[in-house]
Coordinates of C-alpha atoms in Angstrom, one line a residue:
M1 CA -64.7 -110.1 -28.5
A2 CA -61.5 -108.3 -29.2
W3 CA -60.6 -105.1 -30.9
G4 CA -58.6 -105.3 -34.2
H5 CA -58.0 -103.8 -37.6
T6 CA -60.5 -104.5 -40.3
G7 CA -58.1 -106.9 -42.0
S8 CA -57.2 -108.7 -38.8
P9 CA -58.2 -112.4 -38.5
T10 CA -61.4 -113.0 -36.5
R11 CA -60.2 -116.2 -34.8
F12 CA -57.6 -115.9 -32.2
R13 CA -55.3 -118.7 -31.0
K14 CA -54.9 -119.1 -27.3
A15 CA -51.3 -119.2 -26.2
H16 CA -50.3 -122.4 -24.3
Q17 CA -47.9 -122.1 -21.4
T18 CA -45.1 -124.6 -21.5
L19 CA -42.3 -125.3 -19.0
S20 CA -38.9 -124.3 -20.2
A21 CA -36.2 -126.9 -20.1
R22 CA -33.6 -124.1 -20.1
K23 CA -34.4 -122.5 -16.8
L24 CA -31.7 -122.9 -14.1
M25 CA -31.5 -122.0 -10.5
V26 CA -28.2 -120.5 -9.5
T27 CA -26.9 -119.7 -6.0
V28 CA -24.2 -117.0 -6.1
F29 CA -22.0 -115.8 -3.2
W30 CA -19.7 -112.8 -3.5
D31 CA -17.8 -110.3 -1.5
A32 CA -16.2 -106.9 -2.3
E33 CA -13.5 -108.5 -4.3
G34 CA -15.8 -110.5 -6.6
I35 CA -17.7 -113.8 -6.9
L36 CA -16.7 -116.5 -4.5
L37 CA -19.0 -119.4 -5.5
I38 CA -21.5 -120.0 -8.2
E39 CA -23.5 -123.2 -7.8
F40 CA -25.9 -124.4 -10.5
M41 CA -28.7 -126.5 -9.0
T42 CA -29.7 -129.7 -10.5
H43 CA -33.1 -129.9 -12.3
E44 CA -36.1 -129.9 -9.9
T45 CA -33.9 -129.4 -6.8
T46 CA -35.7 -127.8 -3.9
I47 CA -33.7 -125.5 -1.7
N48 CA -34.2 -126.7 1.9
S49 CA -32.0 -126.5 4.9
E50 CA -30.0 -129.6 4.0
V51 CA -29.2 -128.4 0.5
Y52 CA -28.4 -124.9 1.8
C53 CA -26.0 -126.3 4.5
R54 CA -24.2 -128.3 1.8
T55 CA -23.9 -125.1 -0.2
L56 CA -22.5 -123.2 2.8
K57 CA -19.8 -126.0 3.2
K58 CA -18.9 -125.4 -0.4
L59 CA -18.7 -121.7 0.3
K60 CA -16.4 -122.3 3.2
R61 CA -14.0 -124.3 0.9
A62 CA -14.2 -121.5 -1.7
I63 CA -13.3 -118.9 0.9
Q64 CA -10.4 -121.1 2.1
N65 CA -9.1 -121.5 -1.5
N66 CA -9.7 -117.9 -2.8
R67 CA -9.6 -115.5 0.2
R68 CA -6.9 -116.7 2.5
G69 CA -7.1 -115.2 5.9
L70 CA -10.8 -114.2 5.6
L71 CA -12.0 -117.1 7.7
S72 CA -9.7 -116.1 10.6
S73 CA -10.8 -112.4 10.4
G74 CA -14.5 -113.3 10.4
V75 CA -17.2 -113.9 7.9
V76 CA -20.4 -112.0 8.0
L77 CA -23.1 -113.5 5.8
L78 CA -26.0 -111.4 4.4
H79 CA -29.0 -113.5 3.5
D80 CA -32.7 -113.0 3.8
N81 CA -35.1 -114.7 6.1
A82 CA -36.2 -117.5 3.8
R83 CA -36.9 -120.8 5.6
P84 CA -33.6 -122.6 4.6
H85 CA -31.7 -119.6 5.9
T86 CA -33.4 -119.5 9.3
A87 CA -33.7 -123.2 9.9
V88 CA -32.2 -124.7 13.1
R89 CA -29.8 -126.8 11.1
T90 CA -28.5 -123.8 9.1
G91 CA -28.0 -121.9 12.4
E92 CA -26.0 -124.8 13.8
V93 CA -23.7 -124.9 10.7
L94 CA -23.2 -121.1 10.9
R95 CA -22.3 -121.3 14.6
K96 CA -19.9 -124.2 13.9
F97 CA -18.2 -122.1 11.3
K98 CA -18.3 -119.1 13.7
W99 CA -19.9 -116.9 11.0
D100 CA -22.1 -114.0 11.8
V101 CA -25.3 -113.2 10.0
F102 CA -26.0 -109.6 9.1
Q103 CA -29.7 -108.8 9.5
H104 CA -31.2 -108.3 6.1
P105 CA -32.8 -104.9 5.6
P106 CA -36.6 -104.8 4.9
Y107 CA -37.5 -105.1 1.2
R108 CA -37.7 -101.9 -0.8
K109 CA -38.4 -102.2 -4.4
D110 CA -36.3 -99.1 -5.2
L111 CA -33.2 -100.4 -3.4
A112 CA -31.6 -103.7 -4.0
L113 CA -27.9 -103.1 -3.4
S114 CA -26.9 -106.8 -3.6
D115 CA -28.7 -107.3 -6.9
F116 CA -27.1 -104.1 -8.3
H117 CA -23.6 -105.4 -7.5
L118 CA -24.3 -108.9 -8.8
F119 CA -25.9 -107.9 -12.0
I120 CA -23.1 -105.6 -13.0
A121 CA -20.6 -108.5 -12.6
M122 CA -23.0 -110.8 -14.4
K123 CA -23.5 -108.4 -17.2
K124 CA -19.7 -108.1 -17.7
W125 CA -19.3 -111.9 -17.6
L126 CA -22.2 -112.4 -20.1
G127 CA -20.8 -109.6 -22.3
D128 CA -17.3 -111.3 -22.3
S129 CA -18.9 -114.7 -23.1
I130 CA -21.0 -113.3 -25.9
S131 CA -18.1 -111.5 -27.5
L132 CA -16.0 -114.7 -27.3
T133 CA -18.8 -116.7 -28.9
M134 CA -19.1 -114.1 -31.7
R135 CA -15.4 -114.2 -32.3
N136 CA -15.5 -118.0 -32.5
L137 CA -18.4 -117.9 -34.9
K138 CA -16.5 -115.4 -37.2
T139 CA -13.6 -117.8 -37.4
L140 CA -15.8 -120.7 -38.7

């Protein structure tokens, strides 16, 4: 039984949930100067300690290439306490790199500073991409 207007159809179709082929998982690292590394994960990749350690090695190369001197002055990484982040193997890689880990503050739904910073940069990037696409469409 469902409420509806007098002219509404009496039969309702049940929505079927389908998996989207367009969903992507992205890992993003940034500092005060901007984005350092964006890594798009391959389809059906599970983030575990091994994958996360490979990503940290890519991050180290990105820092070497884009922020000269930062590695010698010290890197402080802020990540949460997810299993790949706290795994023994991840800890070994971080010690090898001589990187410190800043303790992640407890979750508060009204305060997500890292998301705030990231989404402003992402909004600008998406806005620039959309305007470029619109300009390209107008020239066709």
